[in-house]
């Protein structure tokens, strides 16, 4: 059952990635980064595994975003950006009524993976520990991976620039404890990155 749940999470996550012309390896890397962050911040093996199985669903709401916005090369205008931001709530809506604990956690992650530690994220503008730990973990894992990957609107960043951004956004965008864990265990994260190439 657990293996089936993991496979389903990856399949759904990869389906969204394919629609947005991105690689399915993104969801696998995010899942494994999330697991490592969860273990290193002291969560139980059970909770860490649950986050790992749920995190591939973080962008599920993108299935409801129009193609011309989802795959736009370059920057979104204000109206397009408002529509793009809806994917967080849409993913939550899709998953929120499930009685399956993986999908329930997926609903939380979908809803909160764009919230910021300083309260300037979306869709709710919650801050600090008011953001579920799974949302804070997936937020960092997602950004770390997305910056290092080519997307329709940008080229991959060099690793040094990604590290600099995480340092600068520690306590702003990201939970400072989680940012420190990533920065202090960078080699372990790079092993995961290299294990799931695009």
XYZ file of C-alpha atoms in Angstrom:
198
model
C 0.000 0.000 0.000
C 2.782 2.415 0.958
C 4.635 1.695 -2.291
C 1.429 2.261 -4.261
C 0.894 5.609 -2.530
C 4.430 6.729 -3.340
C 4.031 5.709 -6.963
C 0.709 7.533 -7.242
C 2.185 10.691 -5.699
C 5.076 10.623 -8.165
C 2.762 9.940 -11.122
C 0.453 12.855 -10.229
C 3.395 15.154 -9.569
C 5.112 14.172 -12.796
C 1.873 14.677 -14.762
C 1.797 18.301 -13.597
C 5.500 18.730 -14.404
C 4.972 17.369 -17.923
C 2.094 19.769 -18.493
C 4.325 22.647 -17.504
C 7.074 21.223 -19.743
C 9.337 20.458 -16.802
C 11.078 17.251 -15.829
C 9.486 14.621 -13.589
C 12.809 14.412 -11.758
C 11.872 17.666 -9.979
C 9.224 15.964 -7.837
C 11.590 13.099 -6.949
C 14.329 15.491 -5.896
C 11.882 17.615 -3.887
C 10.538 14.468 -2.173
C 14.016 13.356 -1.160
C 15.172 16.836 -0.113
C 12.016 17.128 1.988
C 12.647 13.790 3.667
C 16.231 14.756 4.502
C 15.170 18.143 5.899
C 12.447 16.458 7.975
C 14.837 13.904 9.485
C 17.549 16.504 10.146
C 15.113 18.842 11.922
C 14.083 16.054 14.294
C 10.813 14.727 12.901
C 10.096 11.015 13.309
C 10.810 8.576 10.505
C 7.036 8.193 10.083
C 6.423 11.956 9.722
C 9.428 12.368 7.433
C 8.217 9.558 5.190
C 4.730 11.077 5.103
C 6.164 14.422 3.954
C 8.297 12.613 1.367
C 5.222 10.864 -0.039
C 3.120 14.046 -0.008
C 5.562 16.664 -1.282
C 5.355 15.574 -4.964
C 1.783 16.931 -4.872
C 2.900 20.502 -4.075
C 2.073 21.876 -7.534
C -1.023 19.768 -8.243
C -3.134 22.930 -8.580
C -1.200 23.864 -11.725
C -3.425 21.452 -13.652
C -6.085 24.192 -13.460
C -3.842 27.020 -14.688
C -4.242 27.940 -18.410
C -1.363 26.832 -20.658
C -0.603 30.340 -21.917
C 0.118 31.425 -18.330
C 1.676 28.202 -17.041
C 4.155 27.981 -19.920
C 4.747 31.661 -20.596
C 8.410 32.364 -21.327
C 9.474 35.393 -19.330
C 7.811 37.350 -16.564
C 4.076 37.304 -15.855
C 2.172 40.581 -15.779
C 0.141 41.408 -12.662
C -3.058 39.706 -13.872
C -1.215 36.577 -15.013
C 0.687 36.395 -11.736
C -2.579 36.600 -9.772
C -3.908 33.631 -11.778
C -0.628 31.708 -11.366
C -0.747 32.175 -7.598
C -4.126 30.450 -7.490
C -2.424 27.075 -7.989
C -1.640 26.860 -4.261
C -5.286 27.111 -3.224
C -6.503 25.009 -6.165
C -4.202 22.148 -5.151
C -5.525 22.401 -1.613
C -9.115 22.312 -2.887
C -8.453 19.177 -4.934
C -6.953 17.269 -2.003
C -8.605 18.705 1.119
C -11.547 16.304 1.418
C -9.504 13.118 1.188
C -9.435 10.803 4.208
C -6.047 9.424 3.104
C -3.298 10.809 5.343
C -0.857 11.219 2.443
C -3.371 13.254 0.453
C -4.329 15.236 3.565
C -0.672 16.164 4.034
C -0.505 16.886 0.296
C -3.359 19.387 0.730
C -1.404 21.229 3.438
C 1.765 21.251 1.344
C -0.038 22.412 -1.808
C -1.657 25.232 0.178
C 1.447 26.398 2.052
C 4.541 25.774 -0.080
C 4.559 29.434 -1.235
C 4.104 30.908 2.229
C 7.140 32.724 3.624
C 8.605 32.798 7.126
C 8.151 36.606 7.194
C 4.456 36.417 6.236
C 4.914 37.870 2.743
C 4.043 34.701 0.855
C 0.756 33.468 -0.587
C -2.113 32.561 -0.592
C -2.784 33.245 3.113
C 0.172 35.383 4.194
C 0.801 33.280 7.298
C 4.216 33.479 8.969
C 6.733 31.603 11.099
C 5.495 28.563 12.976
C 1.939 29.278 11.785
C 3.099 27.646 8.552
C 2.928 23.858 8.945
C 6.378 22.265 9.165
C 5.604 20.272 5.987
C 4.871 23.531 4.135
C 8.100 25.131 5.396
C 10.142 22.076 4.433
C 8.650 21.771 0.949
C 9.020 25.523 0.345
C 12.781 25.283 0.825
C 13.154 22.002 -1.052
C 11.124 23.334 -3.990
C 13.046 26.605 -4.314
C 16.430 24.896 -3.920
C 15.564 22.539 -6.764
C 13.712 24.977 -9.027
C 16.553 27.506 -9.011
C 18.995 24.822 -10.109
C 16.832 23.723 -13.040
C 16.037 25.218 -16.430
C 12.441 26.455 -16.658
C 10.452 28.032 -19.501
C 10.998 31.449 -17.920
C 14.649 31.139 -16.763
C 17.949 29.280 -17.017
C 19.327 27.219 -14.132
C 21.269 29.226 -11.555
C 24.837 28.324 -10.583
C 25.042 26.591 -7.202
C 26.927 29.515 -5.606
C 24.059 31.886 -6.430
C 21.469 29.460 -5.015
C 23.437 29.211 -1.762
C 23.736 32.985 -1.584
C 19.971 33.390 -2.030
C 19.209 30.845 0.705
C 21.616 32.651 3.054
C 20.005 36.006 2.239
C 16.458 34.634 2.585
C 17.150 32.784 5.858
C 14.540 34.148 8.276
C 12.788 36.011 5.438
C 11.479 33.501 2.899
C 12.729 30.402 4.703
C 12.529 28.959 8.202
C 16.015 29.841 9.521
C 16.499 26.437 11.172
C 15.714 24.615 7.929
C 17.931 26.949 5.904
C 20.812 26.210 8.274
C 20.212 22.465 7.939
C 20.425 22.687 4.157
C 23.508 24.910 4.187
C 25.289 22.748 6.776
C 24.488 19.485 4.956
C 24.884 20.676 1.384
C 26.868 17.617 0.264
C 23.976 15.311 1.188
C 21.554 17.439 -0.837
C 23.897 17.439 -3.827
C 24.034 13.606 -3.697
C 20.232 13.603 -4.087
C 20.420 16.158 -6.910
C 22.932 14.017 -8.789
C 20.917 10.820 -8.232
C 17.880 12.244 -10.088
C 19.215 14.177 -13.086
C 16.930 15.960 -15.555
